[in-house]
PDB file of C-alpha atoms and ligand atoms in Angstrom:
ATOM      1  CA  MET A   1      -0.145   0.092  -0.019  1.00  0.00           C
ATOM      2  CA  ARG A   2       1.372   3.644  -0.706  1.00  0.00           C
ATOM      3  CA  LEU A   3       0.063   6.512   1.816  1.00  0.00           C
ATOM      4  CA  ILE A   4       0.907   9.164   3.309  1.00  0.00           C
ATOM      5  CA  MET A   5       0.501  10.479   6.844  1.00  0.00           C
ATOM      6  CA  LEU A   6      -0.957  14.308   6.994  1.00  0.00           C
ATOM      7  CA  GLY A   7      -0.792  15.986   9.841  1.00  0.00           C
ATOM      8  CA  PRO A   8       0.968  19.266  12.384  1.00  0.00           C
ATOM      9  CA  PRO A   9       3.615  18.636  14.222  1.00  0.00           C
ATOM     10  CA  GLY A  10       2.700  16.559  17.086  1.00  0.00           C
ATOM     11  CA  ALA A  11      -0.048  14.909  15.905  1.00  0.00           C
ATOM     12  CA  GLY A  12       1.457  11.475  16.689  1.00  0.00           C
ATOM     13  CA  LYS A  13       2.044  10.758  12.786  1.00  0.00           C
ATOM     14  CA  GLY A  14       5.392   9.361  13.172  1.00  0.00           C
ATOM     15  CA  THR A  15       4.330   6.838  16.303  1.00  0.00           C
ATOM     16  CA  GLN A  16       1.289   6.092  14.456  1.00  0.00           C
ATOM     17  CA  ALA A  17       3.319   5.380  10.897  1.00  0.00           C
ATOM     18  CA  ALA A  18       6.032   3.497  12.566  1.00  0.00           C
ATOM     19  CA  ARG A  19       2.810   1.235  13.355  1.00  0.00           C
ATOM     20  CA  LEU A  20       1.211   0.657  10.150  1.00  0.00           C
ATOM     21  CA  ALA A  21       4.893   0.224   8.705  1.00  0.00           C
ATOM     22  CA  GLU A  22       5.222  -2.549  10.514  1.00  0.00           C
ATOM     23  CA  ARG A  23       1.709  -3.849  10.337  1.00  0.00           C
ATOM     24  CA  LEU A  24       1.647  -3.896   6.366  1.00  0.00           C
ATOM     25  CA  GLY A  25       5.294  -4.702   6.003  1.00  0.00           C
ATOM     26  CA  VAL A  26       6.166  -1.660   4.249  1.00  0.00           C
ATOM     27  CA  PRO A  27       9.023   0.974   4.654  1.00  0.00           C
ATOM     28  CA  GLN A  28       8.031   4.005   7.128  1.00  0.00           C
ATOM     29  CA  LEU A  29       9.979   7.031   5.196  1.00  0.00           C
ATOM     30  CA  SER A  30       9.804   9.867   7.269  1.00  0.00           C
ATOM     31  CA  THR A  31      11.602  13.333   5.965  1.00  0.00           C
ATOM     32  CA  GLY A  32      12.066  14.656   9.510  1.00  0.00           C
ATOM     33  CA  ASP A  33      14.517  11.289   9.951  1.00  0.00           C
ATOM     34  CA  MET A  34      16.051  11.976   6.413  1.00  0.00           C
ATOM     35  CA  LEU A  35      16.929  15.584   7.043  1.00  0.00           C
ATOM     36  CA  ARG A  36      18.263  14.848  10.580  1.00  0.00           C
ATOM     37  CA  ALA A  37      20.524  11.960   8.924  1.00  0.00           C
ATOM     38  CA  VAL A  38      21.754  14.758   6.733  1.00  0.00           C
ATOM     39  CA  VAL A  39      22.694  17.264   8.921  1.00  0.00           C
ATOM     40  CA  ALA A  40      23.929  14.938  11.448  1.00  0.00           C
ATOM     41  CA  LYS A  41      27.016  14.315   8.658  1.00  0.00           C
ATOM     42  CA  GLY A  42      27.420  17.898   8.447  1.00  0.00           C
ATOM     43  CA  SER A  43      27.845  18.006   4.712  1.00  0.00           C
ATOM     44  CA  LEU A  44      27.168  21.719   3.344  1.00  0.00           C
ATOM     45  CA  VAL A  45      23.820  21.005   2.401  1.00  0.00           C
ATOM     46  CA  GLY A  46      23.485  19.813   6.679  1.00  0.00           C
ATOM     47  CA  LEU A  47      24.296  22.808   7.236  1.00  0.00           C
ATOM     48  CA  ALA A  48      21.982  25.059   5.723  1.00  0.00           C
ATOM     49  CA  ALA A  49      19.214  22.178   6.611  1.00  0.00           C
ATOM     50  CA  ARG A  50      20.161  22.264  10.102  1.00  0.00           C
ATOM     51  CA  ASP A  51      19.243  26.211  11.185  1.00  0.00           C
ATOM     52  CA  VAL A  52      16.114  26.110   8.780  1.00  0.00           C
ATOM     53  CA  MET A  53      14.690  23.095  10.917  1.00  0.00           C
ATOM     54  CA  ALA A  54      15.750  25.096  14.347  1.00  0.00           C
ATOM     55  CA  ARG A  55      13.808  27.806  13.163  1.00  0.00           C
ATOM     56  CA  GLY A  56      10.831  25.504  12.972  1.00  0.00           C
ATOM     57  CA  GLU A  57      10.658  26.410   8.917  1.00  0.00           C
ATOM     58  CA  LEU A  58      10.275  24.185   5.846  1.00  0.00           C
ATOM     59  CA  VAL A  59      13.607  23.043   3.752  1.00  0.00           C
ATOM     60  CA  GLY A  60      13.344  23.637   0.176  1.00  0.00           C
ATOM     61  CA  ASP A  61      11.432  21.666  -1.910  1.00  0.00           C
ATOM     62  CA  ASP A  62      14.350  20.796  -3.433  1.00  0.00           C
ATOM     63  CA  ILE A  63      16.078  18.963  -0.822  1.00  0.00           C
ATOM     64  CA  VAL A  64      13.347  17.200   0.071  1.00  0.00           C
ATOM     65  CA  VAL A  65      11.870  15.792  -3.308  1.00  0.00           C
ATOM     66  CA  ASN A  66      14.905  13.850  -4.066  1.00  0.00           C
ATOM     67  CA  SER A  67      15.902  12.095  -1.524  1.00  0.00           C
ATOM     68  CA  VAL A  68      12.024  10.772  -1.144  1.00  0.00           C
ATOM     69  CA  LEU A  69      11.197  10.217  -4.939  1.00  0.00           C
ATOM     70  CA  GLU A  70      14.793   8.010  -4.582  1.00  0.00           C
ATOM     71  CA  CYS A  71      13.545   6.646  -1.659  1.00  0.00           C
ATOM     72  CA  ILE A  72      10.696   5.308  -3.184  1.00  0.00           C
ATOM     73  CA  ALA A  73      12.374   3.933  -6.428  1.00  0.00           C
ATOM     74  CA  GLU A  74      14.523   1.358  -4.166  1.00  0.00           C
ATOM     75  CA  PRO A  75      13.073  -2.350  -4.061  1.00  0.00           C
ATOM     76  CA  GLY A  76      12.643  -2.077  -0.773  1.00  0.00           C
ATOM     77  CA  ALA A  77       9.329  -0.240  -1.498  1.00  0.00           C
ATOM     78  CA  ALA A  78       8.472  -1.559  -4.268  1.00  0.00           C
ATOM     79  CA  SER A  79       5.149  -3.109  -2.122  1.00  0.00           C
ATOM     80  CA  GLY A  80       4.527   0.546  -0.715  1.00  0.00           C
ATOM     81  CA  PHE A  81       5.537   2.863   1.710  1.00  0.00           C
ATOM     82  CA  ILE A  82       4.061   4.809   4.485  1.00  0.00           C
ATOM     83  CA  LEU A  83       5.022   8.847   3.860  1.00  0.00           C
ATOM     84  CA  ASP A  84       5.471  10.135   6.961  1.00  0.00           C
ATOM     85  CA  GLY A  85       6.525  14.273   6.982  1.00  0.00           C
ATOM     86  CA  PHE A  86       6.189  14.585   2.923  1.00  0.00           C
ATOM     87  CA  PRO A  87       4.710  16.324   0.894  1.00  0.00           C
ATOM     88  CA  ARG A  88       4.577  19.835   2.837  1.00  0.00           C
ATOM     89  CA  THR A  89       3.712  22.055   0.158  1.00  0.00           C
ATOM     90  CA  LEU A  90       1.668  21.731  -2.980  1.00  0.00           C
ATOM     91  CA  GLY A  91       5.145  21.507  -4.982  1.00  0.00           C
ATOM     92  CA  GLN A  92       5.839  18.470  -3.272  1.00  0.00           C
ATOM     93  CA  ALA A  93       2.599  16.902  -3.864  1.00  0.00           C
ATOM     94  CA  ARG A  94       2.361  17.156  -7.623  1.00  0.00           C
ATOM     95  CA  ALA A  95       6.023  15.575  -7.369  1.00  0.00           C
ATOM     96  CA  LEU A  96       5.105  12.840  -5.891  1.00  0.00           C
ATOM     97  CA  ASP A  97       1.753  12.685  -8.167  1.00  0.00           C
ATOM     98  CA  GLU A  98       4.274  12.806 -11.237  1.00  0.00           C
ATOM     99  CA  ALA A  99       6.618  10.357  -9.978  1.00  0.00           C
ATOM    100  CA  LEU A 100       3.822   8.065  -9.220  1.00  0.00           C
ATOM    101  CA  GLU A 101       2.292   8.557 -12.370  1.00  0.00           C
ATOM    102  CA  GLN A 102       5.722   7.651 -14.589  1.00  0.00           C
ATOM    103  CA  ALA A 103       5.928   4.903 -12.700  1.00  0.00           C
ATOM    104  CA  ARG A 104       2.456   4.311 -13.443  1.00  0.00           C
ATOM    105  CA  LEU A 105       1.878   3.816  -9.474  1.00  0.00           C
ATOM    106  CA  GLY A 106      -0.337   5.417  -7.527  1.00  0.00           C
ATOM    107  CA  LEU A 107      -1.541   6.266  -3.658  1.00  0.00           C
ATOM    108  CA  ASP A 108      -3.921   4.311  -2.126  1.00  0.00           C
ATOM    109  CA  ALA A 109      -4.877   6.555   0.804  1.00  0.00           C
ATOM    110  CA  VAL A 110      -3.830  10.196   2.478  1.00  0.00           C
ATOM    111  CA  LEU A 111      -4.652   9.303   6.069  1.00  0.00           C
ATOM    112  CA  GLU A 112      -4.917  12.743   8.536  1.00  0.00           C
ATOM    113  CA  LEU A 113      -4.420  12.808  12.174  1.00  0.00           C
ATOM    114  CA  LYS A 114      -6.978  15.658  13.352  1.00  0.00           C
ATOM    115  CA  VAL A 115      -5.472  17.433  16.860  1.00  0.00           C
ATOM    116  CA  VAL A 116      -6.260  21.217  18.090  1.00  0.00           C
ATOM    117  CA  GLU A 117      -3.609  23.369  18.813  1.00  0.00           C
ATOM    118  CA  ALA A 118      -3.432  23.985  22.054  1.00  0.00           C
ATOM    119  CA  VAL A 119      -3.088  20.280  22.890  1.00  0.00           C
ATOM    120  CA  LEU A 120      -0.177  19.716  20.267  1.00  0.00           C
ATOM    121  CA  LEU A 121       2.269  22.337  22.617  1.00  0.00           C
ATOM    122  CA  ASP A 122       1.776  20.494  25.682  1.00  0.00           C
ATOM    123  CA  ARG A 123       2.745  17.024  23.449  1.00  0.00           C
ATOM    124  CA  ILE A 124       5.877  18.741  22.398  1.00  0.00           C
ATOM    125  CA  ILE A 125       7.268  19.818  25.524  1.00  0.00           C
ATOM    126  CA  TYR A 126       6.173  16.472  27.432  1.00  0.00           C
ATOM    127  CA  ARG A 127       8.083  15.439  24.496  1.00  0.00           C
ATOM    128  CA  ALA A 128      10.886  17.238  24.839  1.00  0.00           C
ATOM    129  CA  ARG A 129      11.011  16.645  28.495  1.00  0.00           C
ATOM    130  CA  GLU A 130      11.115  12.709  28.420  1.00  0.00           C
ATOM    131  CA  ALA A 131      14.145  13.314  26.054  1.00  0.00           C
ATOM    132  CA  LYS A 132      15.535  15.003  28.353  1.00  0.00           C
ATOM    133  CA  ALA A 133      14.686  12.681  31.220  1.00  0.00           C
ATOM    134  CA  ALA A 134      16.026   9.916  29.321  1.00  0.00           C
ATOM    135  CA  GLY A 135      18.725  11.205  28.413  1.00  0.00           C
ATOM    136  CA  GLN A 136      18.758  11.476  24.870  1.00  0.00           C
ATOM    137  CA  ARG A 137      18.974  14.986  22.632  1.00  0.00           C
ATOM    138  CA  VAL A 138      16.393  17.269  22.452  1.00  0.00           C
ATOM    139  CA  ARG A 139      15.309  18.644  19.153  1.00  0.00           C
ATOM    140  CA  SER A 140      16.856  21.660  18.781  1.00  0.00           C
ATOM    141  CA  ASP A 141      12.708  21.900  17.105  1.00  0.00           C
ATOM    142  CA  ASP A 142      10.631  21.022  20.030  1.00  0.00           C
ATOM    143  CA  ASN A 143      10.475  24.341  21.881  1.00  0.00           C
ATOM    144  CA  PRO A 144       7.324  26.890  22.043  1.00  0.00           C
ATOM    145  CA  GLU A 145       9.597  29.194  19.821  1.00  0.00           C
ATOM    146  CA  ALA A 146       9.611  27.349  16.710  1.00  0.00           C
ATOM    147  CA  LEU A 147       6.554  25.272  17.156  1.00  0.00           C
ATOM    148  CA  LYS A 148       5.171  28.079  17.197  1.00  0.00           C
ATOM    149  CA  VAL A 149       6.472  28.586  13.896  1.00  0.00           C
ATOM    150  CA  ARG A 150       6.731  25.176  12.712  1.00  0.00           C
ATOM    151  CA  LEU A 151       2.334  25.237  13.302  1.00  0.00           C
ATOM    152  CA  GLU A 152       2.362  28.010  10.990  1.00  0.00           C
ATOM    153  CA  ALA A 153       4.284  26.965   8.241  1.00  0.00           C
ATOM    154  CA  TYR A 154       1.359  23.645   8.595  1.00  0.00           C
ATOM    155  CA  GLN A 155      -1.388  25.775   8.076  1.00  0.00           C
ATOM    156  CA  THR A 156      -0.331  27.639   5.329  1.00  0.00           C
ATOM    157  CA  GLN A 157       1.771  25.223   3.264  1.00  0.00           C
ATOM    158  CA  THR A 158       0.325  21.713   4.455  1.00  0.00           C
ATOM    159  CA  GLN A 159      -2.823  22.052   5.331  1.00  0.00           C
ATOM    160  CA  PRO A 160      -4.101  23.190   2.082  1.00  0.00           C
ATOM    161  CA  LEU A 161      -3.191  19.847   0.723  1.00  0.00           C
ATOM    162  CA  ALA A 162      -5.817  18.124   2.741  1.00  0.00           C
ATOM    163  CA  ASP A 163      -8.328  19.509   0.119  1.00  0.00           C
ATOM    164  CA  TYR A 164      -5.437  19.008  -2.444  1.00  0.00           C
ATOM    165  CA  TYR A 165      -6.099  15.403  -1.836  1.00  0.00           C
ATOM    166  CA  ARG A 166      -9.987  15.026  -0.871  1.00  0.00           C
ATOM    167  CA  THR A 167     -10.647  16.316  -3.875  1.00  0.00           C
ATOM    168  CA  ALA A 168      -8.571  13.393  -5.363  1.00  0.00           C
ATOM    169  CA  GLY A 169     -10.619  11.178  -2.989  1.00  0.00           C
ATOM    170  CA  LEU A 170      -7.931  10.249  -0.867  1.00  0.00           C
ATOM    171  CA  LEU A 171      -8.528  12.026   2.292  1.00  0.00           C
ATOM    172  CA  HIS A 172      -9.177  10.204   5.587  1.00  0.00           C
ATOM    173  CA  THR A 173      -9.554  12.204   8.591  1.00  0.00           C
ATOM    174  CA  VAL A 174      -8.552  10.118  11.817  1.00  0.00           C
ATOM    175  CA  ASP A 175      -9.208  12.277  14.860  1.00  0.00           C
ATOM    176  CA  GLY A 176      -5.707  12.255  16.833  1.00  0.00           C
ATOM    177  CA  LEU A 177      -6.517  13.041  20.284  1.00  0.00           C
ATOM    178  CA  MET A 178      -7.943   9.146  21.273  1.00  0.00           C
ATOM    179  CA  PRO A 179      -5.078   7.110  23.010  1.00  0.00           C
ATOM    180  CA  ILE A 180      -2.609   5.593  20.591  1.00  0.00           C
ATOM    181  CA  ASP A 181      -3.826   2.644  20.395  1.00  0.00           C
ATOM    182  CA  GLN A 182      -7.484   3.831  19.356  1.00  0.00           C
ATOM    183  CA  VAL A 183      -6.060   6.410  17.220  1.00  0.00           C
ATOM    184  CA  THR A 184      -4.557   2.782  15.431  1.00  0.00           C
ATOM    185  CA  SER A 185      -7.613   1.297  15.114  1.00  0.00           C
ATOM    186  CA  SER A 186      -9.173   3.854  13.559  1.00  0.00           C
ATOM    187  CA  LEU A 187      -6.819   4.574  10.708  1.00  0.00           C
ATOM    188  CA  PHE A 188      -6.656   0.436   9.868  1.00  0.00           C
ATOM    189  CA  ALA A 189     -10.417   0.854  10.102  1.00  0.00           C
ATOM    190  CA  GLU A 190      -9.908   3.519   7.230  1.00  0.00           C
ATOM    191  CA  LEU A 191      -7.408   1.185   5.573  1.00  0.00           C
ATOM    192  CA  ARG A 192     -10.212  -1.562   5.467  1.00  0.00           C
ATOM    193  CA  LEU A 193     -13.006   0.441   4.136  1.00  0.00           C
ATOM    194  CA  LEU A 194     -10.461   0.950   0.829  1.00  0.00           C
ATOM    195  CA  THR A 195     -10.742  -1.845  -1.609  1.00  0.00           C
ATOM    196  CA  PRO A 196     -11.443  -5.281  -1.756  1.00  0.00           C
ATOM    197  CA  VAL A 197      -7.657  -5.910  -1.686  1.00  0.00           C
ATOM    198  CA  ALA A 198      -6.942  -4.194   1.510  1.00  0.00           C
ATOM    199  CA  GLY A 199      -9.105  -7.213   3.244  1.00  0.00           C
ATOM    200  CA  SER A 200      -6.564  -9.538   1.535  1.00  0.00           C
ATOM    201  CA  LEU A 201      -3.418  -7.310   3.381  1.00  0.00           C
ATOM    202  CA  HIS A 202      -4.373  -9.179   6.692  1.00  0.00           C
ATOM    203  CA  LEU A 203      -6.127  -6.315   8.038  1.00  0.00           C
ATOM    204  CA  THR A 204      -8.952  -7.815  10.207  1.00  0.00           C
ATOM    205  CA  GLY A 205      -8.952  -7.684  14.050  1.00  0.00           C
ATOM    206  CA  ASP A 206      -8.248  -5.051  16.314  1.00  0.00           C
ATOM    207  CA  ILE A 207      -4.764  -3.669  16.967  1.00  0.00           C
TER     208      ILE A 207
HETATM  209  P1  ADP B 301       7.256  17.472  13.087  1.00  0.00           P
HETATM  210  O1  ADP B 301       6.281  16.881  11.954  1.00  0.00           O
HETATM  211  O2  ADP B 301       7.089  17.402  14.417  1.00  0.00           O
HETATM  212  O3  ADP B 301       7.266  18.488  12.388  1.00  0.00           O
HETATM  213  P2  ADP B 301       9.588  16.152  11.534  1.00  0.00           P
HETATM  214  O4  ADP B 301      10.493  15.277  11.975  1.00  0.00           O
HETATM  215  O5  ADP B 301       8.332  15.437  10.356  1.00  0.00           O
HETATM  216  O6  ADP B 301       8.913  16.885  12.397  1.00  0.00           O
HETATM  217  O7  ADP B 301       9.990  17.463  10.546  1.00  0.00           O
HETATM  218  C1  ADP B 301      11.093  18.372  11.248  1.00  0.00           C
HETATM  219  C2  ADP B 301      11.586  19.297  10.564  1.00  0.00           C
HETATM  220  O8  ADP B 301      12.206  18.742   9.314  1.00  0.00           O
HETATM  221  C3  ADP B 301      10.434  20.426   9.718  1.00  0.00           C
HETATM  222  O9  ADP B 301      10.004  21.042  10.567  1.00  0.00           O
HETATM  223  C4  ADP B 301      10.933  20.518   8.748  1.00  0.00           C
HETATM  224  O10 ADP B 301      11.863  21.961   9.082  1.00  0.00           O
HETATM  225  C5  ADP B 301      12.077  19.536   8.126  1.00  0.00           C
HETATM  226  N1  ADP B 301      11.458  18.754   7.354  1.00  0.00           N
HETATM  227  C6  ADP B 301      10.926  17.777   7.398  1.00  0.00           C
HETATM  228  N2  ADP B 301      10.079  17.552   6.745  1.00  0.00           N
HETATM  229  C7  ADP B 301       9.797  18.314   5.354  1.00  0.00           C
HETATM  230  C8  ADP B 301       9.290  18.343   4.006  1.00  0.00           C
HETATM  231  N3  ADP B 301       8.720  17.191   3.337  1.00  0.00           N
HETATM  232  N4  ADP B 301       9.553  20.020   3.445  1.00  0.00           N
HETATM  233  C9  ADP B 301      10.401  20.443   3.789  1.00  0.00           C
HETATM  234  N5  ADP B 301      10.739  20.098   5.563  1.00  0.00           N
HETATM  235  C10 ADP B 301      10.675  19.424   6.265  1.00  0.00           C
END
């Protein structure tokens, strides 16, 4: 299955994408993780991306699009993938559509997690505190200032994608405020509704 996870920062995309990926046996492709790996390598591109990300802004489409298109063309993604954090702009969505069309492939669904803004801030502050307590590095963009910019970027640049994919008949929205397991169950419930193929993907039963 070829899926996209859509939702604001802190909505739980990463957590849910990991669960879906494991259950469906397809790779989870997180552009946030890809970019953090590029930053860690300290290349020129990485250095440029580091500051943009720390501010909470989006890095340029060119950097992200190429990385994602390479990943989805790899043999590991032949039976599908879950995109987590991509596309985040209409330009990225169109580039993805074009690449899939050329490969004669299509998306199965776009899974949107809806969470109110006040909760997002709490979740991200909690995540940073937990990481610190566990002796892990706190993400440079997990602070209230950067989060404000990330939320603005989401609203202005990424939120329009909901309409884009709704028009394409691909959008499925799930309440991201429910407990983690219930969100996972709701996402699988949406996938089961998709096509008869979903029934053969061992999607029956509860999580
Ligand atoms: P979150 O979903 O919590 O914002 P991510 O780990 O997905 O976290 O992304 C972290 C940062 O990486 C973003 O704020 C942005 O700077 C950069 N980034 C990730 N994906 C993209 C993308 N598709 N396009 C542009 N920038 C991206």
